Amino acid sequence: MAYVLSLFDAAREGRTGELVPALEAGVPVNLTNGKGDTLLILASYHQHEDTVAALLEAGADPDRVNDNGQTALMSAVFRGHEAIVRRLLAAGASQTAGAHSAVDFARVFERTDLIPVLEEHAGR
């Protein structure tokens, strides 16, 4: 159990070099914690772009929803990290997966600077 918890810490802290070998050894890329957070959601929320890229490359599902109805895209929008938002959208993240749309999330949390980025990818 300690090993699994350390993987969530690695995602939170951007320790990509620890995550990639674990995934290559067979750890499920869409592993979730007790709150339904995936490694990708945690890396997105904590603004670790390299970790997000590695998880997407390993096949992480950008549309997995945690227990609060949030996705990795919503986490990146909430934190205002445009590069991660763009990376998730390029990987096919849905703007409507989860409890709210990404645009609604941007409005509620006053991340209106991201609305043009989201609109640029609408319907893709």
mmCIF file of C-alpha atoms in Angstrom:
data_model
loop_
_atom_site.group_PDB
_atom_site.id
_atom_site.type_symbol
_atom_site.label_atom_id
_atom_site.label_comp_id
_atom_site.label_asym_id
_atom_site.label_seq_id
_atom_site.Cartn_x
_atom_site.Cartn_y
_atom_site.Cartn_z
ATOM 1 C CA MET A 1 0.000 0.000 0.000
ATOM 2 C CA ALA A 2 2.832 2.414 0.787
ATOM 3 C CA TYR A 3 4.189 1.930 -2.726
ATOM 4 C CA VAL A 4 0.861 2.810 -4.329
ATOM 5 C CA LEU A 5 0.523 5.902 -2.129
ATOM 6 C CA SER A 6 4.031 6.948 -3.140
ATOM 7 C CA LEU A 7 2.889 6.971 -6.778
ATOM 8 C CA PHE A 8 0.167 9.488 -5.979
ATOM 9 C CA ASP A 9 2.777 11.587 -4.168
ATOM 10 C CA ALA A 10 5.017 11.328 -7.236
ATOM 11 C CA ALA A 11 2.185 12.643 -9.438
ATOM 12 C CA ARG A 12 1.487 15.499 -6.999
ATOM 13 C CA GLU A 13 5.168 16.413 -6.824
ATOM 14 C CA GLY A 14 5.990 15.997 -10.513
ATOM 15 C CA ARG A 15 8.398 13.122 -10.015
ATOM 16 C CA THR A 16 7.955 11.797 -13.533
ATOM 17 C CA GLY A 17 11.116 9.705 -13.277
ATOM 18 C CA GLU A 18 9.466 7.581 -10.593
ATOM 19 C CA LEU A 19 6.133 7.227 -12.352
ATOM 20 C CA VAL A 20 7.293 6.137 -15.797
ATOM 21 C CA PRO A 21 9.167 3.000 -14.637
ATOM 22 C CA ALA A 22 6.208 2.044 -12.442
ATOM 23 C CA LEU A 23 3.851 2.338 -15.403
ATOM 24 C CA GLU A 24 6.252 0.383 -17.602
ATOM 25 C CA ALA A 25 6.306 -2.330 -14.915
ATOM 26 C CA GLY A 26 2.527 -2.665 -15.103
ATOM 27 C CA VAL A 27 1.006 -0.160 -12.686
ATOM 28 C CA PRO A 28 -2.323 0.899 -14.233
ATOM 29 C CA VAL A 29 -1.993 4.387 -15.704
ATOM 30 C CA ASN A 30 -5.567 5.196 -14.622
ATOM 31 C CA LEU A 31 -4.985 4.170 -11.010
ATOM 32 C CA THR A 32 -7.237 6.130 -8.636
ATOM 33 C CA ASN A 33 -6.951 7.073 -4.988
ATOM 34 C CA GLY A 34 -9.727 6.999 -2.386
ATOM 35 C CA LYS A 35 -11.200 10.222 -3.805
ATOM 36 C CA GLY A 36 -11.230 8.952 -7.369
ATOM 37 C CA ASP A 37 -8.305 11.158 -8.375
ATOM 38 C CA THR A 38 -6.137 9.686 -11.104
ATOM 39 C CA LEU A 39 -2.428 10.286 -11.407
ATOM 40 C CA LEU A 40 -3.275 12.592 -14.321
ATOM 41 C CA ILE A 41 -5.761 14.643 -12.295
ATOM 42 C CA LEU A 42 -3.182 15.111 -9.536
ATOM 43 C CA ALA A 43 -0.378 16.042 -11.926
ATOM 44 C CA SER A 44 -2.691 18.508 -13.692
ATOM 45 C CA TYR A 45 -3.888 20.105 -10.472
ATOM 46 C CA HIS A 46 -0.349 20.476 -9.150
ATOM 47 C CA GLN A 47 0.806 21.930 -12.480
ATOM 48 C CA HIS A 48 3.439 19.396 -13.544
ATOM 49 C CA GLU A 49 3.394 19.641 -17.321
ATOM 50 C CA ASP A 50 6.125 17.046 -17.929
ATOM 51 C CA THR A 51 4.318 14.536 -15.722
ATOM 52 C CA VAL A 52 1.033 15.240 -17.513
ATOM 53 C CA ALA A 53 2.769 14.648 -20.855
ATOM 54 C CA ALA A 54 4.289 11.361 -19.678
ATOM 55 C CA LEU A 55 0.981 10.105 -18.297
ATOM 56 C CA LEU A 56 -0.844 10.969 -21.515
ATOM 57 C CA GLU A 57 1.907 9.251 -23.514
ATOM 58 C CA ALA A 58 1.419 6.171 -21.329
ATOM 59 C CA GLY A 59 -2.290 6.156 -22.198
ATOM 60 C CA ALA A 60 -3.898 7.993 -19.282
ATOM 61 C CA ASP A 61 -7.570 8.722 -19.895
ATOM 62 C CA PRO A 62 -8.009 12.512 -19.781
ATOM 63 C CA ASP A 63 -11.753 12.104 -19.242
ATOM 64 C CA ARG A 64 -11.709 10.054 -16.042
ATOM 65 C CA VAL A 65 -13.878 11.778 -13.454
ATOM 66 C CA ASN A 66 -13.095 11.857 -9.733
ATOM 67 C CA ASP A 67 -15.634 11.584 -6.921
ATOM 68 C CA ASN A 68 -16.277 15.341 -7.106
ATOM 69 C CA GLY A 69 -17.129 15.180 -10.806
ATOM 70 C CA GLN A 70 -13.821 16.748 -11.858
ATOM 71 C CA THR A 71 -11.431 15.816 -14.648
ATOM 72 C CA ALA A 72 -7.785 16.608 -15.326
ATOM 73 C CA LEU A 73 -8.920 19.384 -17.680
ATOM 74 C CA MET A 74 -11.045 20.966 -14.980
ATOM 75 C CA SER A 75 -8.069 20.792 -12.600
ATOM 76 C CA ALA A 76 -5.827 22.555 -15.107
ATOM 77 C CA VAL A 77 -8.487 25.191 -15.787
ATOM 78 C CA PHE A 78 -8.980 25.777 -12.056
ATOM 79 C CA ARG A 79 -5.246 26.300 -11.607
ATOM 80 C CA GLY A 80 -5.036 28.480 -14.723
ATOM 81 C CA HIS A 81 -2.274 26.463 -16.393
ATOM 82 C CA GLU A 82 -2.731 27.175 -20.097
ATOM 83 C CA ALA A 83 0.004 24.817 -21.324
ATOM 84 C CA ILE A 84 -1.529 21.856 -19.493
ATOM 85 C CA VAL A 85 -5.006 22.841 -20.711
ATOM 86 C CA ARG A 86 -3.693 22.867 -24.280
ATOM 87 C CA ARG A 87 -1.886 19.545 -23.819
ATOM 88 C CA LEU A 88 -5.009 17.862 -22.442
ATOM 89 C CA LEU A 89 -7.162 19.273 -25.242
ATOM 90 C CA ALA A 90 -4.626 18.092 -27.829
ATOM 91 C CA ALA A 91 -4.852 14.633 -26.259
ATOM 92 C CA GLY A 92 -8.603 14.643 -26.840
ATOM 93 C CA ALA A 93 -9.885 15.683 -23.416
ATOM 94 C CA SER A 94 -13.615 16.299 -23.456
ATOM 95 C CA GLN A 95 -14.737 19.727 -22.337
ATOM 96 C CA THR A 96 -18.022 18.292 -21.107
ATOM 97 C CA ALA A 97 -16.892 15.241 -19.137
ATOM 98 C CA GLY A 98 -17.592 15.642 -15.456
ATOM 99 C CA ALA A 99 -20.099 17.631 -13.456
ATOM 100 C CA HIS A 100 -19.512 20.932 -15.296
ATOM 101 C CA SER A 101 -18.164 21.999 -18.645
ATOM 102 C CA ALA A 102 -14.630 23.337 -18.787
ATOM 103 C CA VAL A 103 -15.940 26.731 -19.936
ATOM 104 C CA ASP A 104 -18.363 26.879 -16.997
ATOM 105 C CA PHE A 105 -15.492 25.987 -14.674
ATOM 106 C CA ALA A 106 -13.364 28.776 -16.187
ATOM 107 C CA ARG A 107 -16.160 31.277 -15.627
ATOM 108 C CA VAL A 108 -16.927 30.214 -12.055
ATOM 109 C CA PHE A 109 -13.277 30.334 -11.009
ATOM 110 C CA GLU A 110 -12.525 33.525 -12.957
ATOM 111 C CA ARG A 111 -10.111 31.880 -15.378
ATOM 112 C CA THR A 112 -11.703 33.727 -18.267
ATOM 113 C CA ASP A 113 -8.315 34.026 -19.986
ATOM 114 C CA LEU A 114 -8.665 30.313 -20.770
ATOM 115 C CA ILE A 115 -12.085 30.586 -22.411
ATOM 116 C CA PRO A 116 -10.631 31.462 -25.855
ATOM 117 C CA VAL A 117 -8.324 28.434 -25.597
ATOM 118 C CA LEU A 118 -11.273 26.203 -24.760
ATOM 119 C CA GLU A 119 -13.420 27.711 -27.512
ATOM 120 C CA GLU A 120 -10.598 27.190 -30.004
ATOM 121 C CA HIS A 121 -10.881 23.446 -29.319
ATOM 122 C CA ALA A 122 -14.677 23.264 -28.987
ATOM 123 C CA GLY A 123 -16.257 20.421 -30.892
ATOM 124 C CA ARG A 124 -13.023 18.611 -31.623
#
